[in-house]
Amino acid sequence: MAHLKPVTKVSDKLRGMLNDAIAREIAVSIQYMWQHVQVIGVKGVAVQGQFKQTAIVEMKHAESIAERLWYLEGTPTTKPTPITVGDSLKEFLEHDVKAEEDAILLYKQIIKQAQDEGDITTAFMFKEILEDEEEHHDLFTTMLEEV
Ligand SMILES: [Fe+2]
Ligand SMILES: [Fe+2]
């Protein structure tokens, strides 16, 4: 399918940042889903659903960012950033807290870049996504304290 001409024009830099965001959304979506599958023990069972629910949210992020990038005449990547599952619940959560921290840093940069380029919609979209990532960071940090 050919690209429809977007009203908003953005730089290659911003398109590249959106693809970085997609790559990491795909990665964490797989990371959290495999943690959901591999989690064991009594503590694991208690938190299993949290991994699955978060994985689904991340997949939705990947999809909405990909739709936005496509509109902005970019092609969404299919390649995830490195996936780090871990071997214990504690390790899972350490990787996940780190992943959410990385997301928060990158998405703040994207919001600033999009605002600088007058792309209000992308900035707004990432403000909403950033809110989710801060919730995830809070969730994983709290879970890590209990392990
Ligand atoms: Fe996300
Ligand atoms: Fe997240």
Coordinates of C-alpha atoms and ligand atoms in Angstrom, one line a residue:
M1 CA 0.0 0.0 0.0
A2 CA 1.3 3.4 -0.9
H3 CA 1.7 6.1 1.8
L4 CA -1.0 8.7 2.0
K5 CA 0.5 12.1 2.1
P6 CA 0.7 13.3 5.7
V7 CA -0.3 16.9 6.6
T8 CA 2.5 16.9 9.3
K9 CA 6.0 16.6 8.0
V10 CA 8.7 15.4 10.4
S11 CA 12.5 14.8 10.3
D12 CA 14.3 11.6 9.7
K13 CA 15.6 12.0 13.2
L14 CA 12.1 11.8 14.7
R15 CA 11.1 8.9 12.4
G16 CA 14.2 7.1 13.6
M17 CA 13.3 7.8 17.2
L18 CA 9.8 6.4 16.6
N19 CA 11.4 3.2 15.2
D20 CA 13.6 3.0 18.3
A21 CA 10.4 3.2 20.3
I22 CA 8.7 0.4 18.2
A23 CA 11.8 -1.8 18.5
R24 CA 11.7 -1.6 22.3
E25 CA 7.9 -2.0 22.6
I26 CA 8.1 -5.2 20.6
A27 CA 11.0 -6.4 22.8
V28 CA 9.3 -5.7 26.2
S29 CA 6.1 -7.2 24.9
I30 CA 7.9 -10.5 24.2
Q31 CA 10.0 -10.1 27.4
Y32 CA 7.0 -9.7 29.7
M33 CA 5.0 -12.4 27.9
W34 CA 7.8 -15.0 28.3
Q35 CA 8.2 -14.0 32.0
H36 CA 4.4 -14.6 32.3
V37 CA 5.0 -18.1 30.9
Q38 CA 8.2 -18.9 32.8
V39 CA 7.3 -17.5 36.2
I40 CA 7.3 -20.2 39.0
G41 CA 6.7 -20.6 42.7
V42 CA 4.1 -19.1 45.0
K43 CA 5.2 -15.5 44.6
G44 CA 5.4 -16.1 40.8
V45 CA 1.7 -17.2 40.6
A46 CA 0.6 -14.1 42.5
V47 CA 2.2 -11.8 39.9
Q48 CA 1.8 -13.9 36.7
G49 CA -1.2 -11.9 35.5
Q50 CA 0.7 -8.6 35.9
F51 CA 3.3 -9.7 33.3
K52 CA 0.7 -10.8 30.8
Q53 CA -1.4 -7.6 31.2
T54 CA 1.7 -5.4 30.8
A55 CA 2.8 -7.4 27.8
I56 CA -0.5 -6.7 26.1
V57 CA -0.3 -2.9 26.9
E58 CA 3.2 -2.9 25.3
M59 CA 1.9 -4.6 22.1
K60 CA -0.8 -1.9 21.9
H61 CA 1.9 0.8 22.2
A62 CA 3.9 -0.8 19.4
E63 CA 0.8 -0.8 17.2
S64 CA -0.2 2.8 17.8
I65 CA 3.4 4.1 17.3
A66 CA 3.6 2.0 14.1
E67 CA 0.4 3.5 12.8
R68 CA 1.7 7.0 13.6
L69 CA 5.1 6.3 11.9
W70 CA 3.3 4.9 8.8
Y71 CA 1.2 8.1 8.6
L72 CA 4.5 10.1 8.8
E73 CA 5.9 8.2 5.8
G74 CA 8.1 5.9 7.8
T75 CA 8.2 2.1 7.7
P76 CA 7.9 0.4 11.1
T77 CA 10.7 -1.9 12.0
T78 CA 10.1 -5.6 12.7
K79 CA 13.3 -6.0 14.8
P80 CA 13.1 -5.9 18.6
T81 CA 15.9 -4.5 20.7
P82 CA 17.7 -7.2 22.9
I83 CA 15.2 -9.2 25.0
T84 CA 16.3 -9.9 28.6
V85 CA 14.0 -12.4 30.3
G86 CA 16.1 -13.5 33.4
D87 CA 16.3 -16.7 35.4
S88 CA 14.4 -15.8 38.6
L89 CA 11.5 -13.5 39.6
K90 CA 14.0 -11.1 41.0
E91 CA 16.0 -11.0 37.8
F92 CA 12.8 -10.6 35.7
L93 CA 11.9 -7.5 37.7
E94 CA 15.4 -6.0 37.6
H95 CA 15.4 -6.3 33.8
D96 CA 11.8 -4.9 33.7
V97 CA 12.6 -1.8 35.9
K98 CA 15.5 -1.1 33.7
A99 CA 13.4 -1.5 30.5
E100 CA 10.8 1.0 31.8
E101 CA 13.5 3.5 32.8
D102 CA 14.9 3.3 29.3
A103 CA 11.4 3.9 27.9
I104 CA 10.7 6.9 30.1
L105 CA 14.0 8.5 29.1
L106 CA 13.5 7.9 25.3
Y107 CA 9.8 8.9 25.4
K108 CA 10.6 12.2 27.1
Q109 CA 13.2 12.9 24.3
I110 CA 10.5 12.0 21.7
I111 CA 8.0 14.4 23.2
K112 CA 10.5 17.2 23.1
Q113 CA 11.6 16.4 19.5
A114 CA 8.0 16.2 18.3
Q115 CA 7.1 19.5 20.0
D116 CA 10.2 21.2 18.5
E117 CA 9.0 20.0 15.0
G118 CA 5.4 21.1 15.6
D119 CA 4.1 17.5 15.6
I120 CA 1.6 18.0 18.4
T121 CA -0.1 14.6 17.8
T122 CA 3.0 12.6 18.3
A123 CA 3.9 14.6 21.4
F124 CA 0.4 14.0 22.8
M125 CA 0.5 10.3 21.9
F126 CA 3.8 9.9 23.7
K127 CA 2.6 11.8 26.8
E128 CA -0.2 9.2 27.1
I129 CA 2.3 6.3 26.5
L130 CA 4.7 7.9 29.0
E131 CA 2.0 7.8 31.7
D132 CA 1.6 4.0 31.1
E133 CA 5.4 3.5 31.3
E134 CA 5.5 5.4 34.6
E135 CA 2.8 3.1 35.9
H136 CA 4.7 0.1 34.8
H137 CA 7.9 1.4 36.4
D138 CA 6.0 1.9 39.6
L139 CA 4.4 -1.6 39.4
F140 CA 7.7 -3.4 38.8
T141 CA 9.6 -1.3 41.4
T142 CA 6.9 -2.2 44.0
M143 CA 7.0 -5.9 43.0
L144 CA 10.8 -5.9 43.3
E145 CA 10.6 -4.6 46.8
E146 CA 8.5 -7.6 47.8
V147 CA 10.6 -10.3 46.2
Ligands
FE1 FE 5.2 0.7 26.2
FE2 FE 6.0 -0.3 29.9

